[in-house]
Every structure is written in C-alpha cells, then in structure tokens.
PDB file of C-alpha atoms in Angstrom:
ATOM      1  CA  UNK A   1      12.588 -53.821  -9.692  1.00  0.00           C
ATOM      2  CA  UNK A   2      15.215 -56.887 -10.411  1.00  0.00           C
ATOM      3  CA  UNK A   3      17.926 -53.985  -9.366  1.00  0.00           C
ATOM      4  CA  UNK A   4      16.301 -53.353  -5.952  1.00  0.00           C
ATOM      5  CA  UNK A   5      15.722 -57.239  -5.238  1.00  0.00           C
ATOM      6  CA  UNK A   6      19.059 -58.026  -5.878  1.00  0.00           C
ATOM      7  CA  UNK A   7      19.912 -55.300  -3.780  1.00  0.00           C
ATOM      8  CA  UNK A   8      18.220 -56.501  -1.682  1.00  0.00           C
ATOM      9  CA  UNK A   9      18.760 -60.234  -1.495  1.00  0.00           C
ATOM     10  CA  UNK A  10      22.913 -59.352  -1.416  1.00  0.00           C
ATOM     11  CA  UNK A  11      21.840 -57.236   1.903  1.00  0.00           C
ATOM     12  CA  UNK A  12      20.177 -60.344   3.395  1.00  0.00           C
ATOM     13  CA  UNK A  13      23.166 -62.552   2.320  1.00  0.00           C
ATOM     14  CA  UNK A  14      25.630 -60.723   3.649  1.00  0.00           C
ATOM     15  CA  UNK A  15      23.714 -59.433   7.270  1.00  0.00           C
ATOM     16  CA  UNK A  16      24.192 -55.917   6.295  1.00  0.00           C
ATOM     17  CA  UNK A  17      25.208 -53.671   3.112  1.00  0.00           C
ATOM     18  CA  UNK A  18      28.951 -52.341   2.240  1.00  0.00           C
ATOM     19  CA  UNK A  19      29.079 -48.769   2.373  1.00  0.00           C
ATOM     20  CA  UNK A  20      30.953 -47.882  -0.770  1.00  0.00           C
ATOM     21  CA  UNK A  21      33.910 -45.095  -1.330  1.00  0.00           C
ATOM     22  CA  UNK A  22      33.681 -42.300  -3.863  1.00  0.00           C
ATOM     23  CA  UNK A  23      32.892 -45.056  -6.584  1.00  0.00           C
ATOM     24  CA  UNK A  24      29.438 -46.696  -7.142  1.00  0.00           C
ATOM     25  CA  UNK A  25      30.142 -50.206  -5.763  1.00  0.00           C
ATOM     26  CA  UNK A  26      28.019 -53.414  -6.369  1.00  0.00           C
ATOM     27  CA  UNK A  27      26.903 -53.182  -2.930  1.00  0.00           C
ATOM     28  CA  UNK A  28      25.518 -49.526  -3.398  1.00  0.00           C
ATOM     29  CA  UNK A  29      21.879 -49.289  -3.505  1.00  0.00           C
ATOM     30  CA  UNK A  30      20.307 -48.221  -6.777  1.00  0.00           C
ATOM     31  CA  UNK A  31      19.324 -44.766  -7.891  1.00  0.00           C
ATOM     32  CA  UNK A  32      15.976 -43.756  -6.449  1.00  0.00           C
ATOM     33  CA  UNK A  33      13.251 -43.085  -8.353  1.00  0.00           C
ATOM     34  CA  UNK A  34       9.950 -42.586  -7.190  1.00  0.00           C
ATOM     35  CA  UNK A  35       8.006 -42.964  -9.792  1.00  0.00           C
ATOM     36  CA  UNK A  36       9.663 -46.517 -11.054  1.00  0.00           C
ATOM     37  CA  UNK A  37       9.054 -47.508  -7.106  1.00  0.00           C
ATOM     38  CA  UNK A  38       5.428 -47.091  -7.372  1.00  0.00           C
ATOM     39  CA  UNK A  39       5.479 -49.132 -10.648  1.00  0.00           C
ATOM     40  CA  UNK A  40       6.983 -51.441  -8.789  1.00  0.00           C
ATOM     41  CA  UNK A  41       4.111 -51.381  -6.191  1.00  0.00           C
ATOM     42  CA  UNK A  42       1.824 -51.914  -8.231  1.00  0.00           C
ATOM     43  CA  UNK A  43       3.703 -55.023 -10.134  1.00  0.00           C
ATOM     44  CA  UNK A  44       4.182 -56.641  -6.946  1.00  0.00           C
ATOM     45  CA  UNK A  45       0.786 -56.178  -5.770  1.00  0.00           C
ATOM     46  CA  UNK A  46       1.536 -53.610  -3.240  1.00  0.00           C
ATOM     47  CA  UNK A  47      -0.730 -50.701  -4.902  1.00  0.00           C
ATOM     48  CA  UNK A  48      -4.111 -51.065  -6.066  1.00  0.00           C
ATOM     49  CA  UNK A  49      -4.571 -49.530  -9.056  1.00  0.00           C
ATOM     50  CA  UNK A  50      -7.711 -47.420  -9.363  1.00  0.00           C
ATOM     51  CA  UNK A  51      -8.084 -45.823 -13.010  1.00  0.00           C
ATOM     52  CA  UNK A  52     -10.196 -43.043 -14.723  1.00  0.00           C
ATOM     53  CA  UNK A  53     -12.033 -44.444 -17.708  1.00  0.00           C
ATOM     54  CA  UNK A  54     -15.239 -43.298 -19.332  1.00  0.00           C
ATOM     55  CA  UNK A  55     -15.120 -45.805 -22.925  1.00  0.00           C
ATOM     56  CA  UNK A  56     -15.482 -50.085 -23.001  1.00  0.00           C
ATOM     57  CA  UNK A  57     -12.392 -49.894 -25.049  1.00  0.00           C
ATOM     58  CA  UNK A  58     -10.202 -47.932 -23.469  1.00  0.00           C
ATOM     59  CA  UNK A  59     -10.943 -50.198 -20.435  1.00  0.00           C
ATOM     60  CA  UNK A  60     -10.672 -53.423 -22.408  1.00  0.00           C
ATOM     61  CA  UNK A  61      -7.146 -51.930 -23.094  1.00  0.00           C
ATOM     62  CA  UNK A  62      -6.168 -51.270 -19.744  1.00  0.00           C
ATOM     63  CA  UNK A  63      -7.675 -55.400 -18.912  1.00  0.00           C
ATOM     64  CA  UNK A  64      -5.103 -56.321 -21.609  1.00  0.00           C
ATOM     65  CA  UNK A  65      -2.382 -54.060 -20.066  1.00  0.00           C
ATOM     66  CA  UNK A  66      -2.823 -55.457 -16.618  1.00  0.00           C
ATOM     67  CA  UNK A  67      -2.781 -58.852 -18.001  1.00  0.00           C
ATOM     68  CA  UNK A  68      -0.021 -58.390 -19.988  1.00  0.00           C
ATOM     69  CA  UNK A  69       2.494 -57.012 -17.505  1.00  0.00           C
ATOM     70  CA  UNK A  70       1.125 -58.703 -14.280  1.00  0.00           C
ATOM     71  CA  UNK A  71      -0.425 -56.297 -12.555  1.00  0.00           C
ATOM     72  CA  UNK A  72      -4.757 -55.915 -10.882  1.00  0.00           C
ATOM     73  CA  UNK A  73      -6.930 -53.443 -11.296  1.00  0.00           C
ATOM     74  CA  UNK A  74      -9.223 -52.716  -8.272  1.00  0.00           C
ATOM     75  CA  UNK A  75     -11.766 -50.134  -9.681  1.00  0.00           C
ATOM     76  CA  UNK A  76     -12.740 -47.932 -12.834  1.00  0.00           C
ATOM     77  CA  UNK A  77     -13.762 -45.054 -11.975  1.00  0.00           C
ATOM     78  CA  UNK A  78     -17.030 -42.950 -14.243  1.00  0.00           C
ATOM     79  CA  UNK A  79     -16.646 -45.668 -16.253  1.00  0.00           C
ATOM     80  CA  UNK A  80     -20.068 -44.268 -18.127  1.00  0.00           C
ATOM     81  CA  UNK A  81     -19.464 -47.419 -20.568  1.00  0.00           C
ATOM     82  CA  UNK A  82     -19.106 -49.775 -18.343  1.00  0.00           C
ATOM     83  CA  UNK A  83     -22.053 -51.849 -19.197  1.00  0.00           C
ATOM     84  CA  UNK A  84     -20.685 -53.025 -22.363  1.00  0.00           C
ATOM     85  CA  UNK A  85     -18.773 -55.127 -20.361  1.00  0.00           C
ATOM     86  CA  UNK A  86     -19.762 -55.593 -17.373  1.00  0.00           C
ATOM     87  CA  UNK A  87     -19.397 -59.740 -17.863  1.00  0.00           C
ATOM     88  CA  UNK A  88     -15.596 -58.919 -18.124  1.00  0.00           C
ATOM     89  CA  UNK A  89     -15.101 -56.654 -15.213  1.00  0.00           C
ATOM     90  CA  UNK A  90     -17.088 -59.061 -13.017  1.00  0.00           C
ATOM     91  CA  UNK A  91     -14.875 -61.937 -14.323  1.00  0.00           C
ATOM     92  CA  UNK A  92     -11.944 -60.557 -13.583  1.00  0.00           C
ATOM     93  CA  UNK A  93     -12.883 -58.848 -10.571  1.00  0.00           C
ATOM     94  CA  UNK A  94     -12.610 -55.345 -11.253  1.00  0.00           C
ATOM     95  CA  UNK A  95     -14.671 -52.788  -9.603  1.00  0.00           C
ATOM     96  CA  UNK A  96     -16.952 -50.050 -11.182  1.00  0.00           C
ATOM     97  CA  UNK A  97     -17.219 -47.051  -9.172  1.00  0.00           C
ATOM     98  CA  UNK A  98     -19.954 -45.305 -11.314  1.00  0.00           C
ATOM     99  CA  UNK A  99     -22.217 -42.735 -11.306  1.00  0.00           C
ATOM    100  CA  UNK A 100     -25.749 -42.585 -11.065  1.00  0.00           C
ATOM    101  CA  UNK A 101     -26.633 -40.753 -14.026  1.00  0.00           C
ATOM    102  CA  UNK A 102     -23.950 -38.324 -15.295  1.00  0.00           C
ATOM    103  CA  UNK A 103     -23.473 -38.528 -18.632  1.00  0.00           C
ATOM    104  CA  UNK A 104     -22.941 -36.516 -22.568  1.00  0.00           C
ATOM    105  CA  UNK A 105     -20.984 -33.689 -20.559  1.00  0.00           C
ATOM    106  CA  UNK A 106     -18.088 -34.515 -23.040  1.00  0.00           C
ATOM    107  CA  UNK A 107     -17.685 -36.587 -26.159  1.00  0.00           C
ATOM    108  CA  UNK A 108     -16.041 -39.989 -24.555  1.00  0.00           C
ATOM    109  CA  UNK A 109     -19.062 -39.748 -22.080  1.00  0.00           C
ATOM    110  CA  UNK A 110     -21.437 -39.508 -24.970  1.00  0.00           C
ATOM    111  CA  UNK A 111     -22.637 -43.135 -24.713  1.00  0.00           C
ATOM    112  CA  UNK A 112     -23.556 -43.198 -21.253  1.00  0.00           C
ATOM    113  CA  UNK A 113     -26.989 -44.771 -20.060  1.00  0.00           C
ATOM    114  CA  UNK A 114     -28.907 -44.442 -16.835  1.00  0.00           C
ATOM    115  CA  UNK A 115     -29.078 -48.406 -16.243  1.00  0.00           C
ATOM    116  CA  UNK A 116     -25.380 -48.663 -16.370  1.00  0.00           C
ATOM    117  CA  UNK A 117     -25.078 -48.964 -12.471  1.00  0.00           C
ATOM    118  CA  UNK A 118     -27.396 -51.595 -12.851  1.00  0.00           C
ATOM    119  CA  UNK A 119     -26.458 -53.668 -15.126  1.00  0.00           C
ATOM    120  CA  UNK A 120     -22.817 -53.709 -14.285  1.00  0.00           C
ATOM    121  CA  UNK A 121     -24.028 -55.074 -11.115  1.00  0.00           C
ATOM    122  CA  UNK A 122     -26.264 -57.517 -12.499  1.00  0.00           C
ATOM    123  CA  UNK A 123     -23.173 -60.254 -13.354  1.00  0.00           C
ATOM    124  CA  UNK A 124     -22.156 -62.943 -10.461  1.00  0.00           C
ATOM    125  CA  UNK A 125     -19.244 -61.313  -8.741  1.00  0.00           C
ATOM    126  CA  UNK A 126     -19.666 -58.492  -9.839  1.00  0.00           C
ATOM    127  CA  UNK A 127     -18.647 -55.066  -7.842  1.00  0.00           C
ATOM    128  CA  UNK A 128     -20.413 -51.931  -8.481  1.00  0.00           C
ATOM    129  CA  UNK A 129     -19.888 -48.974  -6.524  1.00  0.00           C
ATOM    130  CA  UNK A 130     -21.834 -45.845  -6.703  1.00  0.00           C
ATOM    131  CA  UNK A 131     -19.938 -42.045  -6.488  1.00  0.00           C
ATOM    132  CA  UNK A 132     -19.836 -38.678  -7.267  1.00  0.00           C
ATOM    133  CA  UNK A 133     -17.599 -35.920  -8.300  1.00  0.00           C
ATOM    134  CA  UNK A 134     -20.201 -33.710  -6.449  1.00  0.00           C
ATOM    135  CA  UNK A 135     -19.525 -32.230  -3.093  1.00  0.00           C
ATOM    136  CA  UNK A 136     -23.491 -32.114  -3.144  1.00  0.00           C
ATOM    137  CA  UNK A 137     -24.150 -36.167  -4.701  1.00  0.00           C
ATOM    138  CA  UNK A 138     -21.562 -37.563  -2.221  1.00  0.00           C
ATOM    139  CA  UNK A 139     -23.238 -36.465   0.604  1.00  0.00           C
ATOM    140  CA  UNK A 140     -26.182 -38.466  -0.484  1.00  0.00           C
ATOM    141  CA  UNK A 141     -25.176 -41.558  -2.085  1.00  0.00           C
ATOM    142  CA  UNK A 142     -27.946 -43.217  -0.664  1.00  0.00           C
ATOM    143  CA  UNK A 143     -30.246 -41.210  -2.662  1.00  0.00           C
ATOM    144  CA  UNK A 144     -28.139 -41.672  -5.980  1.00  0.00           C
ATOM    145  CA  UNK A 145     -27.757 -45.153  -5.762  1.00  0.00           C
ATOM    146  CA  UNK A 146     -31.634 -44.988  -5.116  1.00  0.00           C
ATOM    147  CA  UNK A 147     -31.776 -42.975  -8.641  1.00  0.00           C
ATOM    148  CA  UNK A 148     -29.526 -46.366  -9.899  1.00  0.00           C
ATOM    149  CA  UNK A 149     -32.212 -48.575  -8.442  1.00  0.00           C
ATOM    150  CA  UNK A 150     -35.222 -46.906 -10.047  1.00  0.00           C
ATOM    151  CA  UNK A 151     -33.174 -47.321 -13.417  1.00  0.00           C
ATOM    152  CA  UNK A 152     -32.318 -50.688 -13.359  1.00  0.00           C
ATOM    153  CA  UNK A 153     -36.277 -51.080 -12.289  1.00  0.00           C
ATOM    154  CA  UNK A 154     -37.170 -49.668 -15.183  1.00  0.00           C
ATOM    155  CA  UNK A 155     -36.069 -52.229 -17.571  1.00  0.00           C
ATOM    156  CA  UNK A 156     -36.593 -54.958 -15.259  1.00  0.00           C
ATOM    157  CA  UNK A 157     -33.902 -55.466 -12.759  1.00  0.00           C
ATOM    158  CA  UNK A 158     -35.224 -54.831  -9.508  1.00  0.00           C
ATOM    159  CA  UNK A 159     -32.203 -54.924  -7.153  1.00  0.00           C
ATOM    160  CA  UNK A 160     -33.501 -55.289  -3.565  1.00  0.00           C
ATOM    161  CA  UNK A 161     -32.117 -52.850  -1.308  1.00  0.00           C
ATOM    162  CA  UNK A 162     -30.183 -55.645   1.263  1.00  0.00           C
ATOM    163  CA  UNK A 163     -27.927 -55.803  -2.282  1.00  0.00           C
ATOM    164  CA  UNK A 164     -27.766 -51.999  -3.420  1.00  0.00           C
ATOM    165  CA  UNK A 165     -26.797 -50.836   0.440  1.00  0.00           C
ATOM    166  CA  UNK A 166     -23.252 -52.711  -0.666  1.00  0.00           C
ATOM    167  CA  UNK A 167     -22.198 -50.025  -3.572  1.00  0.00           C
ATOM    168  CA  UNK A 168     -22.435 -48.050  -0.099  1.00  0.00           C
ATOM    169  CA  UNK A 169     -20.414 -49.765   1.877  1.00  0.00           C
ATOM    170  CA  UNK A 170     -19.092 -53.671   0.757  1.00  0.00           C
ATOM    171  CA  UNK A 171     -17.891 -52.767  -2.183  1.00  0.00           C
ATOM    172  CA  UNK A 172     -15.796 -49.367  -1.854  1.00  0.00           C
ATOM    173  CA  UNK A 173     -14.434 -51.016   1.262  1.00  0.00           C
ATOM    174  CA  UNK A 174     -13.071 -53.921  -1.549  1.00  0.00           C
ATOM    175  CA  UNK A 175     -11.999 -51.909  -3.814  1.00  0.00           C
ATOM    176  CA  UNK A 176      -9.618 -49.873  -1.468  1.00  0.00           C
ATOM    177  CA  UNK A 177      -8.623 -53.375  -0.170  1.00  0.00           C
ATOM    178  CA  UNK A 178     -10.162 -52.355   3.671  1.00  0.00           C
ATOM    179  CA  UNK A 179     -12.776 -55.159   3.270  1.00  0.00           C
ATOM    180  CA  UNK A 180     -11.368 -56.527   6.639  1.00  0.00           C
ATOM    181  CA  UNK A 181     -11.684 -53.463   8.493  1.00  0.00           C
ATOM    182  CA  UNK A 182     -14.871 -51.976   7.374  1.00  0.00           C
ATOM    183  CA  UNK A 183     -17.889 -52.081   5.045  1.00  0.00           C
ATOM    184  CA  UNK A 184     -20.110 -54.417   6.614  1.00  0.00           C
ATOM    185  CA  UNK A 185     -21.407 -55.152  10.070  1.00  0.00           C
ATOM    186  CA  UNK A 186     -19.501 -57.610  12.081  1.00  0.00           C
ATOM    187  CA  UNK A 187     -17.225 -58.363  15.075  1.00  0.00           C
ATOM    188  CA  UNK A 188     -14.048 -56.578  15.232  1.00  0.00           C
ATOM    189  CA  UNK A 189     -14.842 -54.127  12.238  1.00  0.00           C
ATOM    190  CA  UNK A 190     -14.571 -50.493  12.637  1.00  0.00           C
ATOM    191  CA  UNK A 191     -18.262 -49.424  14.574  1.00  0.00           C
ATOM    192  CA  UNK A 192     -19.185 -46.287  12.122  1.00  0.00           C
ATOM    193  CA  UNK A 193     -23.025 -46.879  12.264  1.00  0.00           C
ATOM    194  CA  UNK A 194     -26.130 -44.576  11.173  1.00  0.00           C
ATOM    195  CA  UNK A 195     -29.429 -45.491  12.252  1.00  0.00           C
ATOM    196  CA  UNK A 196     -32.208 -44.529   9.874  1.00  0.00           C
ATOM    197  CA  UNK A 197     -35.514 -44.320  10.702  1.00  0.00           C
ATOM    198  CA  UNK A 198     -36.909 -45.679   6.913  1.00  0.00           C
ATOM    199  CA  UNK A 199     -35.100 -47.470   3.623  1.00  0.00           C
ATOM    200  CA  UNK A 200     -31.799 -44.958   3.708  1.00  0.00           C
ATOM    201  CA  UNK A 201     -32.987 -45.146  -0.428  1.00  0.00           C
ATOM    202  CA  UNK A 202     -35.952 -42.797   0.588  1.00  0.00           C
ATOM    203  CA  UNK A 203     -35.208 -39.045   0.179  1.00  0.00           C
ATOM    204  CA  UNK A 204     -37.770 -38.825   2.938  1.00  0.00           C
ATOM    205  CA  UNK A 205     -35.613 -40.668   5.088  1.00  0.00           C
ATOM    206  CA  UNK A 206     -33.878 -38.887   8.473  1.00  0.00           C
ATOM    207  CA  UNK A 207     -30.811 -40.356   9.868  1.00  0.00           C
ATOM    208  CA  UNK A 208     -31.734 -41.296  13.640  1.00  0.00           C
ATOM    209  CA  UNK A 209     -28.574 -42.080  15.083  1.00  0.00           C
ATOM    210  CA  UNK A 210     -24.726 -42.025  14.118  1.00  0.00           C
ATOM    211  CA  UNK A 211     -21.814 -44.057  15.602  1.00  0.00           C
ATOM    212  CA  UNK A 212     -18.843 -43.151  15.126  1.00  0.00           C
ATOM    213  CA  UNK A 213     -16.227 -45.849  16.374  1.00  0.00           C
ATOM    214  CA  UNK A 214     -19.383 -47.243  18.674  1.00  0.00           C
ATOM    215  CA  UNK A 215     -20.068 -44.061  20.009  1.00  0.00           C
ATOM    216  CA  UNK A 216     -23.300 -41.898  19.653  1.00  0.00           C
ATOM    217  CA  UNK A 217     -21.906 -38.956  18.294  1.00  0.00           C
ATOM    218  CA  UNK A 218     -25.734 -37.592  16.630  1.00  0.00           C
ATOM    219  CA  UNK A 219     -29.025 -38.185  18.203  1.00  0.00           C
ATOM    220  CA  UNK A 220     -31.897 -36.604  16.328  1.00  0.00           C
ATOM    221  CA  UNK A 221     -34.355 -36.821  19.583  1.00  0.00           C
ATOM    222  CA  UNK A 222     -31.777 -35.803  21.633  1.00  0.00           C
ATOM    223  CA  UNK A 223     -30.149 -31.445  20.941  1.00  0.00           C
ATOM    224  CA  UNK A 224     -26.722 -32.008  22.709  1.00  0.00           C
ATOM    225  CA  UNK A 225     -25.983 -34.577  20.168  1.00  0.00           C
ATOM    226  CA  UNK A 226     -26.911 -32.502  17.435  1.00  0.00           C
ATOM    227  CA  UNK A 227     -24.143 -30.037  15.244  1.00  0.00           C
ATOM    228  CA  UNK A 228     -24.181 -26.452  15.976  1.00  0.00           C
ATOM    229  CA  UNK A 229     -24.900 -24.433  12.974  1.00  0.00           C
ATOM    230  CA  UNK A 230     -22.108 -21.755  12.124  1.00  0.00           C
ATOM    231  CA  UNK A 231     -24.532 -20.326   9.629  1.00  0.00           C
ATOM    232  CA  UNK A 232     -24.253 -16.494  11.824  1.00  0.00           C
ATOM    233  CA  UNK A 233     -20.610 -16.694  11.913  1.00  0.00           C
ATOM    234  CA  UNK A 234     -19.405 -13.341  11.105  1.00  0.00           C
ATOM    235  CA  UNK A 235     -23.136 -11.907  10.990  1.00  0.00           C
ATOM    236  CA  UNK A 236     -24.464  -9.318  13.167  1.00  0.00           C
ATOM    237  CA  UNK A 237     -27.330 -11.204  15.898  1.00  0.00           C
ATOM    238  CA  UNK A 238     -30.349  -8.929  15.238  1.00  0.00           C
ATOM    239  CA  UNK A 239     -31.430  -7.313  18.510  1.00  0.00           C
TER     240      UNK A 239
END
C-alpha cells in the first residue's frame, strides 16, 4: 500500500510517470499483486468485508483483528453464535446475516439457538439480517424471518413486523453498503416493489403485485402478467 501511494503521489507531482529502460527505475510502478490490492481495499475502506463465522470467539477475534489493523467489518455471516454477543456487534456496527434456525449440522454450529435472530436484533443499532444457504429458504425469507419472529416471541421479544420487514430489506441493503440505492421506500431509490395481499410473514400470504424498476411486471388478477410455466418442456402434450 505505502509502495502504490508513493507511486502514486510521484505521478501527481510530476504530471505524468517516467517510463523506465530495461532497469526497474524509481518511477516504475510496483509489482502487481492482486491479492495484496484487495488487502489494500479493504484497509482503505474500499471493500466491505463480509466474513463466515459460526463461534462468539472466533468473531470476537476477527473484532480484534479489524481493530487492530484498521479495517470494518460489514456482516457475519451463519454466525449461529451470534447472540453471545450481540451487544458487541451492535456497538460496533457489524451486521449478522443469520439464519432462522439451522443449527448442530457440524460441531462449531453445535451451540446454535432458535432465538438467535432475535436477540441479536434486540440491541440499539443493531443489524440483523435473515438468509439462507437454501435455494428453497431464500425464496421465502419472509416466511423464515417469520420462523425468527415466532422464536424471539417465545421467550418474550415480540418484534413487530414494521421492524422484522428490515432483515428483508434495510439491513442487507447496509450491509452491502447500497443503503442509498435500495432497501427502503423512498424518492429516488430503485422502485422493486411487491404488493401482498396479507402480513408477507403469513405463509398464507399471495404476492399481489410486483414492480420491478416501477413497472408491473406480475399481476395475480391479471394472466398476461403472470410467468409461463416450462414445466412440459421436453414432454410429449397428451392428445
């Protein structure tokens, strides 16, 4: 990094950079190397850092890391222990993007628990985010993060829905740093709407509409704005 700014800054001094000869010249730029450049992203800010971490202590180590060398984490991701310190990751404004209630499917996701979605979001600025590995769960992450809201209901944090919509939407969109462009409805955001006609939390629940960039692309009362099924493809139509 101090190579390329001083590359750098002798470029801006001098208008332009000196082409060298056959010999590696001061005015040369360094040796590439990708890797070192993203680094380098990330210490200056440039890359958010998004890291997968199931145990408290392995994340508490990567909190002393960052702090250490300079450098923000946006998100942990499965993070199935991220309750134990969820007072921490809210402090320092780290994101959990969590699941709903995957856990014990290995041994450093062994102390898992089903309110840990809730409870991570339960601090004041705090950013929890629910996901899934599944190609099934992430095409209903309004039902999971339903399954997050039942849990943290259970022991007695009732999250109202106006709050748990944001693991949805908010919060992803902070994490990825696109908080300006998307992830909440207002003027000059992106338009990618769905209409539903109940709590989107309700597994009875039918999407009614969907904009995409402001325009209807799905209408349930309406078949031309409905997907065609390729279900048949390559199936013989029966007489």
């Amino acid at each position: 990094m101090r190579a390329w700014d001083k590359y750098e800054a002798g470029k801006k001094d001098s208008g332009k950079g000196k082409k060298g000869d056959d010999k590696k010249g001061d005015d040369d730029p360094p040796a590439r190397d990708l890797a070192k450049e993203t680094l380098v992203g990330v210490m200056k800010g440039e890359i958010r850092v998004h890291i997968h971490c199931y145990r408290a202590d392995e994340m508490s180590t990567m909190l002393d890391l960052a702090k250490e060398f300079g450098f923000k984490i946006s998100a942990f991701h499965h993070g199935v222990e991220a309750y134990k310190i969820a007072d921490r990751l809210a402090a320092e404004g780290v994101c959990g993007a969590l699941w709903a209630d995957w856990w014990g499917f290995k041994m450093e996701s062994l102390d898992g628990i089903e309110e840990n979605l809730a409870l991570v979001d339960r601090p004041v600025n705090s950013c929890a985010i629910v996901h899934s590995d599944s190609p099934e769960g992430i095409q209903r992450l309004n039902q999971e993060a339903a399954k997050a809201m039942a849990h943290g209901a259970a022991v007695g944090i009732d999250i109202p829905p106006e709050r748990a919509i944001r693991w949805l939407t908010a919060n992803p969109a902070k994490a990825l740093g696109i908080d300006t462009q998307t992830g909440s409805l207002e003027v000059g955001k992106m338009a990618d709407v769905v209409i539903w006609n109940g709590t989107p939390f309700s597994v009875y629940a039918h999407a009614e509409k969907v904009f995409i960039d402001g325009a209807l692309l799905y209408d349930r009362s309406n078949p031309k704005l409905q997907p065609k099924s390729d279900f048949m493809l390559g199936q013989e139509v029966a007489p």
